[in-house]
Coordinates of C-alpha atoms in Angstrom, one line a residue:
Chain M
M445 CA 178.2 84.6 38.3
T446 CA 176.7 86.4 41.3
G447 CA 177.9 85.2 44.6
S448 CA 175.6 83.1 46.6
T449 CA 175.7 85.4 49.7
R450 CA 173.8 88.2 48.0
Q451 CA 170.4 88.7 49.1
P452 CA 167.9 88.0 46.3
L453 CA 167.0 91.2 44.7
S454 CA 163.3 92.1 44.1
M455 CA 163.0 91.9 40.3
S456 CA 160.3 93.7 38.0
R457 CA 158.4 92.1 35.2
T458 CA 160.8 94.1 32.6
E459 CA 164.1 92.8 34.6
F460 CA 162.7 89.1 34.5
E461 CA 162.1 89.0 30.8
D462 CA 165.1 90.5 29.9
S463 CA 167.0 87.9 32.2
L464 CA 164.8 85.3 30.5
D465 CA 166.2 86.0 27.1
R466 CA 169.5 86.5 28.5
H467 CA 169.7 83.1 30.4
G468 CA 166.7 81.0 28.9
G469 CA 163.7 79.2 30.2
T470 CA 165.3 76.9 33.0
L471 CA 165.9 78.6 36.1
A472 CA 168.4 76.4 37.4
Q473 CA 170.9 77.7 34.9
W474 CA 170.5 81.3 36.0
P475 CA 172.9 83.2 38.5
E476 CA 171.6 82.4 41.8
A477 CA 170.8 86.1 42.8
E478 CA 168.7 86.4 39.8
R479 CA 167.1 82.7 40.1
R480 CA 165.8 83.6 43.3
A481 CA 164.7 86.7 42.7
A482 CA 163.0 85.1 39.8
Q483 CA 161.6 82.6 41.6
S484 CA 159.9 85.0 44.0
L485 CA 158.5 86.7 41.0
V486 CA 157.2 83.8 39.4
L487 CA 155.2 82.6 42.7
S488 CA 153.5 85.8 42.8
D489 CA 153.1 86.8 39.1
R490 CA 150.9 84.5 36.6
D491 CA 152.1 86.6 33.7
A492 CA 155.8 86.1 34.5
A493 CA 155.3 82.5 35.5
A494 CA 153.4 82.2 31.7
A495 CA 156.6 84.1 30.1
L496 CA 158.9 81.3 31.8
A497 CA 156.8 78.5 30.6
L498 CA 156.8 80.3 27.1
A499 CA 160.4 80.6 27.3
A500 CA 161.0 76.5 28.2
R501 CA 158.9 76.0 25.3
L502 CA 161.4 77.8 23.1
D503 CA 164.2 76.4 24.3
R504 CA 162.8 72.8 23.7
A505 CA 162.1 73.7 20.2
L506 CA 165.3 75.0 19.8
G507 CA 166.4 72.1 21.0
A508 CA 164.6 69.8 18.7
L509 CA 165.4 71.8 15.5
P510 CA 165.7 69.0 12.5
A511 CA 169.1 67.8 11.5
A512 CA 169.7 67.7 7.6
P513 CA 170.0 64.4 6.4
V514 CA 173.4 63.2 5.2
E515 CA 172.8 60.8 2.3
L516 CA 175.1 57.9 1.7
G517 CA 178.0 59.1 -0.4
Y518 CA 177.5 62.6 0.7
A519 CA 180.7 63.2 1.7
T520 CA 182.2 61.6 -1.4
R521 CA 180.0 63.9 -3.7
I522 CA 181.1 66.9 -1.9
A523 CA 184.8 66.1 -1.8
A524 CA 184.5 65.4 -5.6
R525 CA 183.1 68.9 -5.9
V526 CA 185.6 70.3 -4.3
A527 CA 188.3 68.7 -6.1
D528 CA 186.9 70.1 -9.1
R529 CA 187.0 73.6 -7.8
M530 CA 190.4 73.0 -6.7
A531 CA 191.3 72.0 -10.3
A532 CA 189.6 74.5 -12.0
P533 CA 191.6 77.5 -10.6
R534 CA 194.8 75.7 -11.7
L535 CA 193.6 75.5 -15.2
G536 CA 192.6 79.4 -15.0
R537 CA 196.1 80.2 -13.5
L538 CA 197.5 78.4 -16.4
A539 CA 195.3 80.2 -19.0
A540 CA 196.3 83.6 -17.2
A541 CA 199.9 82.5 -17.2
F542 CA 200.0 81.9 -20.9
G543 CA 198.0 85.1 -21.9
T544 CA 200.4 87.1 -20.1
T545 CA 203.2 85.3 -21.6
A546 CA 201.8 85.6 -24.9
L547 CA 201.3 89.4 -24.4
A548 CA 204.8 90.0 -23.0
A549 CA 206.4 88.3 -26.1
S550 CA 204.0 90.3 -28.5
L551 CA 205.2 93.7 -27.0
V552 CA 209.1 92.4 -26.9
A553 CA 208.8 91.3 -30.4
G554 CA 206.9 94.7 -31.3
F555 CA 209.6 96.8 -29.9
V556 CA 212.4 94.6 -31.4
L557 CA 211.0 95.1 -34.9
G558 CA 210.0 98.6 -34.6
T559 CA 213.8 99.2 -33.5
T560 CA 215.6 97.1 -35.5
L561 CA 214.1 97.0 -39.0
A562 CA 215.6 99.6 -41.3
P563 CA 213.5 102.7 -42.3
T564 CA 212.9 102.8 -46.0
D565 CA 212.2 106.2 -47.5
D566 CA 208.6 105.7 -47.3
A567 CA 207.8 108.6 -45.3
S568 CA 208.5 110.5 -48.5
T569 CA 206.5 108.2 -50.6
L570 CA 203.6 108.5 -48.1
A571 CA 203.8 112.0 -48.4
A572 CA 203.7 111.9 -51.8
L573 CA 200.9 109.9 -52.4
V574 CA 198.4 111.8 -49.7
L575 CA 199.5 115.3 -49.6
P576 CA 199.2 117.8 -52.3
D577 CA 202.5 119.2 -53.9
I578 CA 202.6 122.5 -51.7
D579 CA 205.1 123.8 -54.2
G580 CA 202.7 123.9 -56.8
G581 CA 204.4 121.0 -58.9
S582 CA 203.0 118.8 -61.0
S583 CA 201.7 116.2 -58.5
A584 CA 198.5 114.2 -59.5
G585 CA 197.0 115.8 -56.4
T586 CA 196.9 119.3 -57.9
S587 CA 195.4 119.5 -60.9
S588 CA 194.7 122.5 -62.8
G589 CA 191.6 122.8 -61.1
G590 CA 190.2 126.6 -60.7
T591 CA 190.0 128.5 -57.5
L592 CA 187.5 129.3 -55.4
Chain N
M1223 CA 169.3 67.6 17.3
A1224 CA 170.9 64.5 19.1
D1225 CA 172.1 63.7 15.8
A1226 CA 173.3 66.8 15.3
I1227 CA 175.3 67.0 18.5
A1228 CA 176.4 63.4 18.0
A1229 CA 177.8 64.6 14.3
K1230 CA 179.9 67.1 15.9
G1231 CA 182.3 64.9 17.5
P1232 CA 185.4 67.3 18.2
T1233 CA 183.1 70.0 20.0
A1234 CA 180.6 67.6 22.1
P1235 CA 179.6 68.7 25.1
A1236 CA 182.6 68.9 27.6
P1237 CA 182.7 69.8 31.2
D1238 CA 182.3 73.9 32.1
A1239 CA 186.2 74.1 32.6
A1240 CA 187.0 72.7 29.4
R1241 CA 184.5 74.3 27.5
V1242 CA 185.7 78.0 29.1
R1243 CA 189.1 76.9 27.9
H1244 CA 187.9 75.9 24.5
A1245 CA 186.0 79.1 24.1
K1246 CA 189.2 81.2 25.3
I1247 CA 191.3 79.4 22.5
V1248 CA 189.0 79.8 20.0
R1249 CA 188.3 83.4 20.8
D1250 CA 192.2 84.2 21.0
G1251 CA 192.7 82.0 17.9
F1252 CA 189.9 84.2 16.1
S1253 CA 191.2 87.5 17.1
R1254 CA 194.8 87.1 16.4
G1255 CA 194.5 85.9 13.0
F1256 CA 193.0 82.2 13.0
L1257 CA 195.4 80.5 11.2
M1258 CA 198.6 82.0 11.2
R1259 CA 198.8 82.1 15.0
P1260 CA 201.9 80.1 16.1
A1261 CA 200.9 77.3 19.1
A1262 CA 200.8 79.1 22.1
P1263 CA 202.4 77.2 24.7
G1264 CA 200.2 75.7 27.0
A1265 CA 196.9 77.0 25.1
T1266 CA 196.2 73.6 23.6
S1267 CA 198.1 70.7 21.8
P1268 CA 197.6 69.1 18.6
A1269 CA 196.2 66.2 20.3
D1270 CA 193.6 68.5 21.5
D1271 CA 192.0 68.6 17.9
P1272 CA 191.4 65.4 16.5
D1273 CA 191.3 66.9 13.0
A1274 CA 195.0 68.2 13.2
P1275 CA 196.5 64.7 11.8
L1276 CA 193.9 65.6 8.7
V1277 CA 194.8 68.8 8.1
A1278 CA 198.4 67.7 8.0
A1279 CA 197.4 65.3 5.3
L1280 CA 195.4 67.8 3.6
R1281 CA 198.3 70.1 3.4
Q1282 CA 200.2 67.5 1.4
G1283 CA 197.1 67.3 -0.9
D1284 CA 195.4 64.1 0.3
E1285 CA 192.1 64.2 -0.8
R1286 CA 191.4 61.0 1.7
A1287 CA 192.0 63.5 4.3
L1288 CA 189.3 66.1 2.6
A1289 CA 186.9 63.5 2.5
E1290 CA 187.3 62.3 6.1
L1291 CA 186.9 65.9 7.3
I1292 CA 184.0 66.4 5.0
R1293 CA 182.4 63.1 6.8
R1294 CA 183.4 64.1 10.2
H1295 CA 181.7 68.0 9.3
G1296 CA 179.8 68.1 6.6
G1297 CA 176.5 67.0 8.0
R1298 CA 176.9 69.6 10.8
L1299 CA 177.6 72.4 8.4
R1300 CA 175.0 71.4 6.3
T1301 CA 172.4 71.5 9.1
L1302 CA 173.4 74.6 10.3
V1303 CA 173.3 76.3 6.8
L1304 CA 170.1 74.4 6.0
R1305 CA 168.5 75.8 9.3
F1306 CA 170.0 79.3 8.3
S1307 CA 168.9 79.5 4.7
G1308 CA 166.1 76.5 4.2
R1309 CA 167.7 75.8 0.9
R1310 CA 169.4 72.4 0.4
D1311 CA 171.1 73.6 -3.1
E1312 CA 172.6 76.4 -1.4
A1313 CA 173.6 74.5 2.1
D1314 CA 175.4 72.1 -0.4
D1315 CA 177.2 75.1 -2.0
I1316 CA 178.1 76.7 0.8
V1317 CA 179.5 73.3 2.5
Q1318 CA 181.6 73.1 -0.6
E1319 CA 182.9 76.5 -0.6
T1320 CA 183.9 75.9 3.1
F1321 CA 185.9 72.9 2.2
V1322 CA 187.3 74.8 -0.5
V1323 CA 188.7 77.2 1.8
A1324 CA 189.6 74.5 4.3
W1325 CA 191.9 72.9 1.7
K1326 CA 193.4 76.4 0.5
E1327 CA 193.9 77.6 4.2
A1328 CA 195.2 74.3 5.3
A1329 CA 198.8 75.1 4.7
R1330 CA 198.5 78.1 6.9
W1331 CA 196.9 76.3 9.7
R1332 CA 198.9 75.8 13.0
P1333 CA 198.1 73.1 15.5
G1334 CA 197.3 74.6 18.8
A1335 CA 195.4 77.6 17.2
A1336 CA 191.4 77.7 17.1
P1337 CA 190.1 74.0 16.4
F1338 CA 189.6 73.4 13.0
A1339 CA 186.1 72.6 13.3
A1340 CA 185.3 76.2 14.7
F1341 CA 187.0 77.3 11.5
L1342 CA 184.8 75.4 9.4
T1343 CA 181.7 76.7 11.3
R1344 CA 183.1 80.4 10.8
V1345 CA 183.3 80.2 7.2
A1346 CA 180.4 78.3 6.5
I1347 CA 178.1 80.9 8.5
N1348 CA 179.8 84.0 7.3
R1349 CA 179.1 82.3 3.8
A1350 CA 175.5 81.7 4.6
I1351 CA 175.3 85.4 5.9
D1352 CA 177.0 86.9 2.9
R1353 CA 174.5 84.9 0.4
A1354 CA 171.4 86.2 2.3
R1355 CA 172.8 89.7 1.9
R1356 CA 173.5 89.4 -1.5
A1357 CA 169.9 87.9 -2.3
R1358 CA 168.4 90.9 -0.6
L1359 CA 170.3 93.2 -2.6
W1360 CA 169.3 91.5 -5.9
R1361 CA 165.6 91.2 -4.7
W1362 CA 165.9 94.7 -3.9
T1363 CA 167.3 96.0 -7.2
G1364 CA 164.7 93.8 -8.8
L1365 CA 167.0 91.7 -10.8
A1366 CA 166.5 88.7 -9.2
E1367 CA 164.3 86.3 -11.3
T1368 CA 162.2 85.4 -8.2
A1369 CA 162.0 85.6 -4.3
E1370 CA 164.1 83.2 -2.8
P1371 CA 162.4 80.0 -2.0
E1372 CA 162.1 78.6 1.5
D1373 CA 162.3 75.0 1.6
P1374 CA 161.2 75.0 -2.2
A1375 CA 160.4 71.1 -2.2
P1376 CA 159.6 69.0 0.7
G1377 CA 162.7 67.3 1.2
P1378 CA 163.6 64.7 3.7
E1379 CA 164.6 67.2 6.0
A1380 CA 161.0 68.3 6.0
A1381 CA 160.3 64.7 7.2
M1382 CA 162.4 65.2 10.2
I1383 CA 160.3 68.1 11.4
D1384 CA 158.2 66.2 13.9
A1385 CA 156.6 69.0 15.5
A1386 CA 154.7 71.9 14.2
E1387 CA 155.7 74.2 16.9
T1388 CA 159.4 73.1 15.9
R1389 CA 158.7 74.0 12.4
A1390 CA 157.3 77.4 13.3
V1391 CA 160.0 78.3 15.4
L1392 CA 162.5 77.4 12.4
D1393 CA 160.2 79.7 10.3
D1394 CA 160.3 82.6 12.6
I1395 CA 164.2 81.7 13.0
R1396 CA 164.5 82.4 9.4
T1397 CA 162.6 85.8 9.7
L1398 CA 165.1 87.1 11.9
P1399 CA 168.0 89.4 10.8
D1400 CA 171.2 87.7 9.7
R1401 CA 173.3 87.8 12.4
Q1402 CA 170.4 87.4 15.2
R1403 CA 169.8 84.3 13.2
A1404 CA 173.3 83.1 13.2
A1405 CA 173.9 83.4 16.5
I1406 CA 170.7 81.6 18.0
L1407 CA 171.2 78.8 15.5
L1408 CA 175.1 78.5 16.7
A1409 CA 173.2 78.8 20.4
A1410 CA 171.0 76.3 19.2
E1411 CA 173.7 73.6 18.5
G1412 CA 174.1 73.2 21.9
D1413 CA 177.5 73.6 23.7
R1414 CA 178.5 77.0 22.3
G1415 CA 178.9 79.7 25.0
V1416 CA 178.6 83.4 24.2
A1417 CA 182.5 83.5 23.7
E1418 CA 182.6 80.9 20.9
I1419 CA 179.5 82.6 19.2
A1420 CA 181.3 85.9 19.2
A1421 CA 184.3 84.5 17.8
T1422 CA 182.6 82.5 15.3
L1423 CA 180.7 85.9 13.9
G1424 CA 183.7 88.3 14.6
V1425 CA 181.9 90.4 17.0
S1426 CA 182.5 91.1 20.8
E1427 CA 180.8 88.9 23.7
G1428 CA 178.5 91.7 24.5
A1429 CA 177.4 92.0 20.8
A1430 CA 177.1 88.5 20.6
E1431 CA 174.9 88.3 23.8
Q1432 CA 172.8 91.3 22.6
L1433 CA 172.1 89.2 19.2
L1434 CA 171.1 86.4 21.5
V1435 CA 168.7 88.2 23.7
R1436 CA 167.3 90.0 20.6
A1437 CA 166.7 86.7 18.7
R1438 CA 165.0 85.0 21.9
R1439 CA 162.9 88.0 22.6
T1440 CA 161.5 88.0 19.1
L1441 CA 161.3 84.1 18.6
R1442 CA 159.3 84.3 22.3
T1443 CA 156.9 87.2 21.3
K1444 CA 156.0 85.2 18.4
L1445 CA 155.6 82.1 20.1
A1446 CA 153.2 84.0 22.6
A1447 CA 151.5 85.5 19.5
R1448 CA 150.9 81.9 18.2
Q1449 CA 149.9 80.4 21.4
D1450 CA 147.2 83.4 21.8
A1451 CA 145.9 83.1 18.4
G1452 CA 145.7 79.2 19.1
E1453 CA 143.7 79.8 22.4
G1454 CA 141.6 82.3 20.5
D1455 CA 140.5 79.9 17.6
Q1456 CA 139.7 77.2 20.3
T1457 CA 137.2 79.6 21.9

């Protein structure tokens, strides 16, 4: 708030319009020095007076913006929707927790099985099935086929 | 508007000193981490916030407290968001999301921090801004099925627009950039100062003032253009 002892300043139209958008269209709500300068301008400048009137109209329109109706039961309806939303994450967390537990259990089981079950001679068996007898033995995989 | 103001309850018009103190509390509360801030001695007391007992009950999972908070603030928030977006379905979704956040955050709220009503307003308007941004992005990418409709069907709220000029101004408001739109709508609720608007939008007071000035300038220019056009039609 500008001190009331200050002399009213002269005000250009641009300054007036800046103040109009800053303080609104009711001069009584302006800081005193600006108000006095604005009053002087409005008395001598028809365009400034028109701008002031327009700003006041805008203020009235802003003050009269419609309110949304609140139907009977609106609060109950929204409360129910909120409660549903609050319940859903709990189920989600439960599912996530279950999934994490299942994954951890399967990893542990795999590790335990992999480390505790005795190895068979499956390695050699498998090799015999899929690899040719590199020693030139009588493996089924090495027939008497010719050479290239 | 009178209804909207009356519906506000805890933020009803107050004397200047109280309003300044309220704005300071809101600003301090927001800037320090709205909910976690402990009660500052002398800042305010739980008795200053009529929602404090309800938030305490909500903390215990009391759904009746939630319903009462919605009854107190739901209409005001719905009005704010509906003015912002023009879509009733979106407004209801945002009100719902706001109270989901309220429920989740209730345990962290401390009496003496910013009023719970201000917290609700902040959540709602920021959700509205986020949705508007996302909607623009979808439209820009061409992935949105249709352009976002404005007031898709004339609903009961349309009937409450009793003046063509008010309706035109509301349409103009919806063309403003998001933050200007939010600032002017918060100001239009009647009793918010620049400090509280700044705190609600998470910007400095200077930035909030600039948002308001630009918004008013645009709205005034459009109003003048309509006036000139109307006078031109009559001649």
